[in-house]
């Protein structure tokens, strides 16, 4: 079993839709939860960072963490074509740094 | 500009021919890592380094070597590349464990 499982997608939504991206994990040692966004032919860039259960909001993006269920989500409101990218959840809890999910490719259609 | 620089961006090589992918960061970060990205498998850590002369294996270290002689540089060495090492490689750096990782632009390696 992988330490981090991410809904594989791909996901295609119309502009303005609410998008939900999800990951589950098995290792209770993970204490830090991140979402990275990766545009085609680019390296990943940090989008959201949280270390506690609950919600964290940043503009149109909300990161949600439920440590008891070992479940994390990223919600995108009013999605835009510029949000089209691959989204990777990343978890950390040790000096090995980050363990990534396999990524979900999102396309927002104008 | 704060950045992680990898070279080359694209490389095609033959089986068994030693190669090095360079990585340099200008942010004075302690931590550096190498990842490979393959379809359906996401990013998998190859090696990481917590400081100069301190390196350790990640999830998929077989067939790779690294060195950290200077804080800013973390080269990835493939002594005898094989076709199963064809992949997209990313170098990353961060201030410390559990902090934001900054990624390079990637190196697409093809081994024939």
mmCIF file of N, CA, C and O in Angstrom, chain B residues 5-77:
data_model
loop_
_atom_site.group_PDB
_atom_site.id
_atom_site.type_symbol
_atom_site.label_atom_id
_atom_site.label_comp_id
_atom_site.label_asym_id
_atom_site.label_seq_id
_atom_site.Cartn_x
_atom_site.Cartn_y
_atom_site.Cartn_z
ATOM 1 N N UNK B 5 18.496 25.804 -10.178
ATOM 2 C CA UNK B 5 18.874 25.667 -11.583
ATOM 3 C C UNK B 5 19.408 24.272 -11.852
ATOM 4 O O UNK B 5 20.348 23.820 -11.197
ATOM 5 N N UNK B 6 18.792 23.611 -12.814
ATOM 6 C CA UNK B 6 19.238 22.278 -13.231
ATOM 7 C C UNK B 6 19.785 22.357 -14.649
ATOM 8 O O UNK B 6 19.253 23.087 -15.487
ATOM 9 N N UNK B 7 20.796 21.536 -14.891
ATOM 10 C CA UNK B 7 21.317 21.401 -16.249
ATOM 11 C C UNK B 7 21.796 19.976 -16.488
ATOM 12 O O UNK B 7 22.363 19.348 -15.573
ATOM 13 N N UNK B 8 21.551 19.446 -17.699
ATOM 14 C CA UNK B 8 20.808 20.081 -18.795
ATOM 15 C C UNK B 8 19.305 19.948 -18.609
ATOM 16 O O UNK B 8 18.851 19.248 -17.708
ATOM 17 N N UNK B 9 18.527 20.614 -19.433
ATOM 18 C CA UNK B 9 17.076 20.475 -19.400
ATOM 19 C C UNK B 9 16.627 19.212 -20.122
ATOM 20 O O UNK B 9 15.643 18.579 -19.763
ATOM 21 N N UNK B 10 17.340 18.860 -21.162
ATOM 22 C CA UNK B 10 17.019 17.664 -21.949
ATOM 23 C C UNK B 10 18.317 16.910 -22.228
ATOM 24 O O UNK B 10 19.339 17.521 -22.513
ATOM 25 N N UNK B 11 18.240 15.585 -22.151
ATOM 26 C CA UNK B 11 19.422 14.772 -22.396
ATOM 27 C C UNK B 11 19.013 13.420 -22.936
ATOM 28 O O UNK B 11 18.148 12.748 -22.360
ATOM 29 N N UNK B 12 19.610 13.039 -24.066
ATOM 30 C CA UNK B 12 19.452 11.703 -24.609
ATOM 31 C C UNK B 12 20.826 11.052 -24.562
ATOM 32 O O UNK B 12 21.800 11.629 -25.045
ATOM 33 N N UNK B 13 20.897 9.863 -23.989
ATOM 34 C CA UNK B 13 22.179 9.183 -23.856
ATOM 35 C C UNK B 13 22.001 7.694 -24.127
ATOM 36 O O UNK B 13 20.875 7.213 -24.289
ATOM 37 N N UNK B 14 23.120 7.006 -24.179
ATOM 38 C CA UNK B 14 23.072 5.570 -24.453
ATOM 39 C C UNK B 14 23.318 4.792 -23.164
ATOM 40 O O UNK B 14 23.963 5.293 -22.224
ATOM 41 N N UNK B 15 22.839 3.577 -23.133
ATOM 42 C CA UNK B 15 23.016 2.712 -21.973
ATOM 43 C C UNK B 15 24.483 2.589 -21.602
ATOM 44 O O UNK B 15 25.331 2.342 -22.466
ATOM 45 N N UNK B 16 24.762 2.807 -20.312
ATOM 46 C CA UNK B 16 26.103 2.603 -19.804
ATOM 47 C C UNK B 16 27.022 3.804 -19.830
ATOM 48 O O UNK B 16 28.119 3.747 -19.241
ATOM 49 N N UNK B 17 26.619 4.871 -20.446
ATOM 50 C CA UNK B 17 27.479 6.049 -20.536
ATOM 51 C C UNK B 17 27.221 6.977 -19.350
ATOM 52 O O UNK B 17 26.155 7.603 -19.265
ATOM 53 N N UNK B 18 28.204 7.103 -18.479
ATOM 54 C CA UNK B 18 28.066 7.890 -17.258
ATOM 55 C C UNK B 18 27.628 9.319 -17.549
ATOM 56 O O UNK B 18 28.099 9.941 -18.511
ATOM 57 N N UNK B 19 26.727 9.823 -16.706
ATOM 58 C CA UNK B 19 26.300 11.209 -16.874
ATOM 59 C C UNK B 19 26.053 11.849 -15.519
ATOM 60 O O UNK B 19 25.835 11.173 -14.516
ATOM 61 N N UNK B 20 26.107 13.169 -15.520
ATOM 62 C CA UNK B 20 25.843 13.960 -14.322
ATOM 63 C C UNK B 20 24.831 15.047 -14.651
ATOM 64 O O UNK B 20 24.964 15.739 -15.659
ATOM 65 N N UNK B 21 23.838 15.184 -13.801
ATOM 66 C CA UNK B 21 22.875 16.282 -13.892
ATOM 67 C C UNK B 21 23.195 17.236 -12.739
ATOM 68 O O UNK B 21 23.233 16.817 -11.576
ATOM 69 N N UNK B 22 23.448 18.471 -13.077
ATOM 70 C CA UNK B 22 23.836 19.420 -12.040
ATOM 71 C C UNK B 22 22.610 20.126 -11.460
ATOM 72 O O UNK B 22 21.588 20.278 -12.127
ATOM 73 N N UNK B 23 22.737 20.539 -10.204
ATOM 74 C CA UNK B 23 21.692 21.298 -9.526
ATOM 75 C C UNK B 23 22.359 22.331 -8.634
ATOM 76 O O UNK B 23 23.271 21.993 -7.859
ATOM 77 N N UNK B 24 21.896 23.554 -8.729
ATOM 78 C CA UNK B 24 22.460 24.627 -7.926
ATOM 79 C C UNK B 24 21.336 25.523 -7.418
ATOM 80 O O UNK B 24 20.403 25.822 -8.162
ATOM 81 N N UNK B 25 21.440 25.930 -6.140
ATOM 82 C CA UNK B 25 20.440 26.846 -5.578
ATOM 83 C C UNK B 25 21.147 28.055 -4.975
ATOM 84 O O UNK B 25 22.248 27.952 -4.439
ATOM 85 N N UNK B 26 20.465 29.212 -5.072
ATOM 86 C CA UNK B 26 21.066 30.457 -4.593
ATOM 87 C C UNK B 26 20.344 31.022 -3.372
ATOM 88 O O UNK B 26 20.384 32.233 -3.118
ATOM 89 N N UNK B 27 19.642 30.158 -2.623
ATOM 90 C CA UNK B 27 18.849 30.606 -1.477
ATOM 91 C C UNK B 27 19.471 30.220 -0.137
ATOM 92 O O UNK B 27 18.832 30.377 0.907
ATOM 93 N N UNK B 28 20.675 29.687 -0.146
ATOM 94 C CA UNK B 28 21.373 29.278 1.075
ATOM 95 C C UNK B 28 20.587 28.216 1.848
ATOM 96 O O UNK B 28 20.606 28.185 3.093
ATOM 97 N N UNK B 29 19.887 27.342 1.115
ATOM 98 C CA UNK B 29 19.087 26.303 1.743
ATOM 99 C C UNK B 29 19.962 25.171 2.267
ATOM 100 O O UNK B 29 20.948 24.783 1.648
ATOM 101 N N UNK B 30 19.532 24.614 3.427
ATOM 102 C CA UNK B 30 20.242 23.467 3.996
ATOM 103 C C UNK B 30 19.883 22.180 3.259
ATOM 104 O O UNK B 30 20.720 21.347 2.998
ATOM 105 N N UNK B 31 18.599 22.018 2.965
ATOM 106 C CA UNK B 31 18.096 20.759 2.432
ATOM 107 C C UNK B 31 18.030 20.776 0.920
ATOM 108 O O UNK B 31 17.596 21.759 0.312
ATOM 109 N N UNK B 32 18.467 19.688 0.322
ATOM 110 C CA UNK B 32 18.310 19.506 -1.115
ATOM 111 C C UNK B 32 17.912 18.060 -1.392
ATOM 112 O O UNK B 32 18.279 17.155 -0.628
ATOM 113 N N UNK B 33 17.147 17.877 -2.475
ATOM 114 C CA UNK B 33 16.652 16.535 -2.812
ATOM 115 C C UNK B 33 16.628 16.354 -4.315
ATOM 116 O O UNK B 33 16.559 17.337 -5.066
ATOM 117 N N UNK B 34 16.630 15.098 -4.718
ATOM 118 C CA UNK B 34 16.378 14.732 -6.107
ATOM 119 C C UNK B 34 15.148 13.840 -6.158
ATOM 120 O O UNK B 34 14.991 12.927 -5.329
ATOM 121 N N UNK B 35 14.293 14.111 -7.150
ATOM 122 C CA UNK B 35 13.095 13.318 -7.381
ATOM 123 C C UNK B 35 13.077 12.894 -8.844
ATOM 124 O O UNK B 35 13.600 13.582 -9.719
ATOM 125 N N UNK B 36 12.394 11.780 -9.089
ATOM 126 C CA UNK B 36 12.044 11.436 -10.452
ATOM 127 C C UNK B 36 10.525 11.380 -10.557
ATOM 128 O O UNK B 36 9.833 11.010 -9.595
ATOM 129 N N UNK B 37 10.019 11.795 -11.711
ATOM 130 C CA UNK B 37 8.573 11.833 -11.922
ATOM 131 C C UNK B 37 8.233 10.967 -13.116
ATOM 132 O O UNK B 37 8.716 11.196 -14.230
ATOM 133 N N UNK B 38 7.378 9.984 -12.878
ATOM 134 C CA UNK B 38 6.942 9.060 -13.915
ATOM 135 C C UNK B 38 5.426 9.022 -13.943
ATOM 136 O O UNK B 38 4.773 9.132 -12.891
ATOM 137 N N UNK B 39 4.840 8.839 -15.131
ATOM 138 C CA UNK B 39 3.371 8.834 -15.244
ATOM 139 C C UNK B 39 2.722 7.816 -14.295
ATOM 140 O O UNK B 39 3.131 6.665 -14.243
ATOM 141 N N UNK B 40 1.726 8.284 -13.556
ATOM 142 C CA UNK B 40 1.001 7.407 -12.651
ATOM 143 C C UNK B 40 1.695 7.133 -11.333
ATOM 144 O O UNK B 40 1.103 6.561 -10.415
ATOM 145 N N UNK B 41 2.952 7.540 -11.215
ATOM 146 C CA UNK B 41 3.717 7.267 -9.992
ATOM 147 C C UNK B 41 4.034 8.532 -9.211
ATOM 148 O O UNK B 41 4.540 8.463 -8.088
ATOM 149 N N UNK B 42 3.800 9.684 -9.806
ATOM 150 C CA UNK B 42 4.071 10.928 -9.101
ATOM 151 C C UNK B 42 5.557 11.175 -8.931
ATOM 152 O O UNK B 42 6.398 10.642 -9.670
ATOM 153 N N UNK B 43 5.890 11.962 -7.946
ATOM 154 C CA UNK B 43 7.278 12.294 -7.645
ATOM 155 C C UNK B 43 7.803 11.333 -6.584
ATOM 156 O O UNK B 43 7.217 11.203 -5.512
ATOM 157 N N UNK B 44 8.902 10.696 -6.878
ATOM 158 C CA UNK B 44 9.521 9.776 -5.918
ATOM 159 C C UNK B 44 10.922 10.267 -5.601
ATOM 160 O O UNK B 44 11.698 10.587 -6.498
ATOM 161 N N UNK B 45 11.239 10.279 -4.314
ATOM 162 C CA UNK B 45 12.512 10.823 -3.882
ATOM 163 C C UNK B 45 13.635 9.815 -4.142
ATOM 164 O O UNK B 45 13.536 8.641 -3.785
ATOM 165 N N UNK B 46 14.733 10.305 -4.717
ATOM 166 C CA UNK B 46 15.874 9.447 -5.023
ATOM 167 C C UNK B 46 16.895 9.523 -3.896
ATOM 168 O O UNK B 46 17.275 8.515 -3.297
ATOM 169 N N UNK B 47 17.377 10.722 -3.622
ATOM 170 C CA UNK B 47 18.313 10.998 -2.540
ATOM 171 C C UNK B 47 17.982 12.359 -1.957
ATOM 172 O O UNK B 47 17.392 13.201 -2.616
ATOM 173 N N UNK B 48 18.406 12.575 -0.716
ATOM 174 C CA UNK B 48 18.281 13.884 -0.120
ATOM 175 C C UNK B 48 19.536 14.196 0.695
ATOM 176 O O UNK B 48 20.315 13.300 1.023
ATOM 177 N N UNK B 49 19.691 15.471 0.990
ATOM 178 C CA UNK B 49 20.852 15.917 1.752
ATOM 179 C C UNK B 49 20.406 16.972 2.754
ATOM 180 O O UNK B 49 19.728 17.931 2.387
ATOM 181 N N UNK B 50 20.787 16.777 4.013
ATOM 182 C CA UNK B 50 20.404 17.726 5.064
ATOM 183 C C UNK B 50 21.459 18.806 5.273
ATOM 184 O O UNK B 50 21.206 19.783 5.975
ATOM 185 N N UNK B 51 22.642 18.585 4.724
ATOM 186 C CA UNK B 51 23.700 19.584 4.857
ATOM 187 C C UNK B 51 24.906 19.108 4.061
ATOM 188 O O UNK B 51 24.901 18.002 3.506
ATOM 189 N N UNK B 52 25.919 19.927 4.029
ATOM 190 C CA UNK B 52 27.147 19.559 3.314
ATOM 191 C C UNK B 52 27.693 18.248 3.877
ATOM 192 O O UNK B 52 27.743 18.050 5.091
ATOM 193 N N UNK B 53 28.049 17.346 2.964
ATOM 194 C CA UNK B 53 28.620 16.037 3.296
ATOM 195 C C UNK B 53 27.643 15.106 4.012
ATOM 196 O O UNK B 53 28.046 14.051 4.505
ATOM 197 N N UNK B 54 26.355 15.458 4.060
ATOM 198 C CA UNK B 54 25.343 14.594 4.678
ATOM 199 C C UNK B 54 24.303 14.249 3.633
ATOM 200 O O UNK B 54 23.538 15.125 3.190
ATOM 201 N N UNK B 55 24.294 12.999 3.201
ATOM 202 C CA UNK B 55 23.309 12.556 2.213
ATOM 203 C C UNK B 55 22.674 11.250 2.677
ATOM 204 O O UNK B 55 23.275 10.510 3.460
ATOM 205 N N UNK B 56 21.480 10.969 2.176
ATOM 206 C CA UNK B 56 20.815 9.723 2.538
ATOM 207 C C UNK B 56 19.876 9.298 1.420
ATOM 208 O O UNK B 56 19.459 10.116 0.583
ATOM 209 N N UNK B 57 19.566 8.003 1.414
ATOM 210 C CA UNK B 57 18.727 7.445 0.358
ATOM 211 C C UNK B 57 17.275 7.830 0.554
ATOM 212 O O UNK B 57 16.777 7.895 1.676
ATOM 213 N N UNK B 58 16.603 8.043 -0.570
ATOM 214 C CA UNK B 58 15.164 8.204 -0.553
ATOM 215 C C UNK B 58 14.482 6.892 -0.881
ATOM 216 O O UNK B 58 14.952 5.827 -0.493
ATOM 217 N N UNK B 59 13.406 6.974 -1.653
ATOM 218 C CA UNK B 59 12.616 5.777 -1.951
ATOM 219 C C UNK B 59 13.183 4.931 -3.085
ATOM 220 O O UNK B 59 13.001 3.728 -3.115
ATOM 221 N N UNK B 60 13.855 5.558 -4.043
ATOM 222 C CA UNK B 60 14.323 4.838 -5.232
ATOM 223 C C UNK B 60 15.771 5.184 -5.546
ATOM 224 O O UNK B 60 16.086 5.743 -6.585
ATOM 225 N N UNK B 61 16.731 4.824 -4.679
ATOM 226 C CA UNK B 61 18.120 5.251 -4.877
ATOM 227 C C UNK B 61 18.949 4.373 -5.815
ATOM 228 O O UNK B 61 20.035 4.782 -6.235
ATOM 229 N N UNK B 62 18.430 3.182 -6.166
ATOM 230 C CA UNK B 62 19.256 2.245 -6.930
ATOM 231 C C UNK B 62 19.650 2.825 -8.278
ATOM 232 O O UNK B 62 18.805 3.294 -9.050
ATOM 233 N N UNK B 63 20.939 2.767 -8.591
ATOM 234 C CA UNK B 63 21.444 3.234 -9.875
ATOM 235 C C UNK B 63 21.852 4.697 -9.883
ATOM 236 O O UNK B 63 22.274 5.210 -10.919
ATOM 237 N N UNK B 64 21.737 5.357 -8.746
ATOM 238 C CA UNK B 64 22.062 6.785 -8.652
ATOM 239 C C UNK B 64 23.098 7.031 -7.557
ATOM 240 O O UNK B 64 23.201 6.280 -6.599
ATOM 241 N N UNK B 65 23.848 8.100 -7.731
ATOM 242 C CA UNK B 65 24.758 8.594 -6.699
ATOM 243 C C UNK B 65 24.585 10.096 -6.594
ATOM 244 O O UNK B 65 24.200 10.762 -7.563
ATOM 245 N N UNK B 66 24.909 10.629 -5.430
ATOM 246 C CA UNK B 66 24.889 12.071 -5.221
ATOM 247 C C UNK B 66 26.102 12.465 -4.408
ATOM 248 O O UNK B 66 26.767 11.624 -3.801
ATOM 249 N N UNK B 67 26.376 13.751 -4.393
ATOM 250 C CA UNK B 67 27.411 14.289 -3.506
ATOM 251 C C UNK B 67 26.992 15.690 -3.097
ATOM 252 O O UNK B 67 26.254 16.368 -3.816
ATOM 253 N N UNK B 68 27.439 16.120 -1.920
ATOM 254 C CA UNK B 68 27.143 17.481 -1.439
ATOM 255 C C UNK B 68 28.417 18.048 -0.836
ATOM 256 O O UNK B 68 28.637 18.048 0.364
ATOM 257 N N UNK B 69 29.260 18.523 -1.718
ATOM 258 C CA UNK B 69 30.546 19.084 -1.284
ATOM 259 C C UNK B 69 30.424 20.566 -0.950
ATOM 260 O O UNK B 69 31.236 21.127 -0.203
ATOM 261 N N UNK B 70 29.443 21.216 -1.562
ATOM 262 C CA UNK B 70 29.180 22.627 -1.279
ATOM 263 C C UNK B 70 27.703 22.763 -0.983
ATOM 264 O O UNK B 70 26.887 21.995 -1.493
ATOM 265 N N UNK B 71 27.360 23.785 -0.203
ATOM 266 C CA UNK B 71 25.964 23.953 0.193
ATOM 267 C C UNK B 71 25.060 24.190 -1.014
ATOM 268 O O UNK B 71 23.924 23.716 -1.054
ATOM 269 N N UNK B 72 25.518 24.917 -1.999
ATOM 270 C CA UNK B 72 24.645 25.318 -3.089
ATOM 271 C C UNK B 72 24.472 24.245 -4.170
ATOM 272 O O UNK B 72 23.542 24.312 -4.955
ATOM 273 N N UNK B 73 25.346 23.253 -4.230
ATOM 274 C CA UNK B 73 25.330 22.291 -5.336
ATOM 275 C C UNK B 73 25.011 20.878 -4.873
ATOM 276 O O UNK B 73 25.508 20.421 -3.838
ATOM 277 N N UNK B 74 24.227 20.170 -5.690
ATOM 278 C CA UNK B 74 23.830 18.801 -5.346
ATOM 279 C C UNK B 74 23.679 18.006 -6.645
ATOM 280 O O UNK B 74 22.570 17.776 -7.134
ATOM 281 N N UNK B 75 24.778 17.568 -7.242
ATOM 282 C CA UNK B 75 24.698 16.855 -8.515
ATOM 283 C C UNK B 75 24.176 15.431 -8.367
ATOM 284 O O UNK B 75 24.402 14.765 -7.356
ATOM 285 N N UNK B 76 23.476 14.991 -9.395
ATOM 286 C CA UNK B 76 22.967 13.615 -9.480
ATOM 287 C C UNK B 76 23.801 12.877 -10.523
ATOM 288 O O UNK B 76 23.920 13.343 -11.649
ATOM 289 N N UNK B 77 24.336 11.745 -10.134
ATOM 290 C CA UNK B 77 25.240 10.986 -11.005
ATOM 291 C C UNK B 77 24.624 9.630 -11.336
ATOM 292 O O UNK B 77 24.180 8.910 -10.437
#
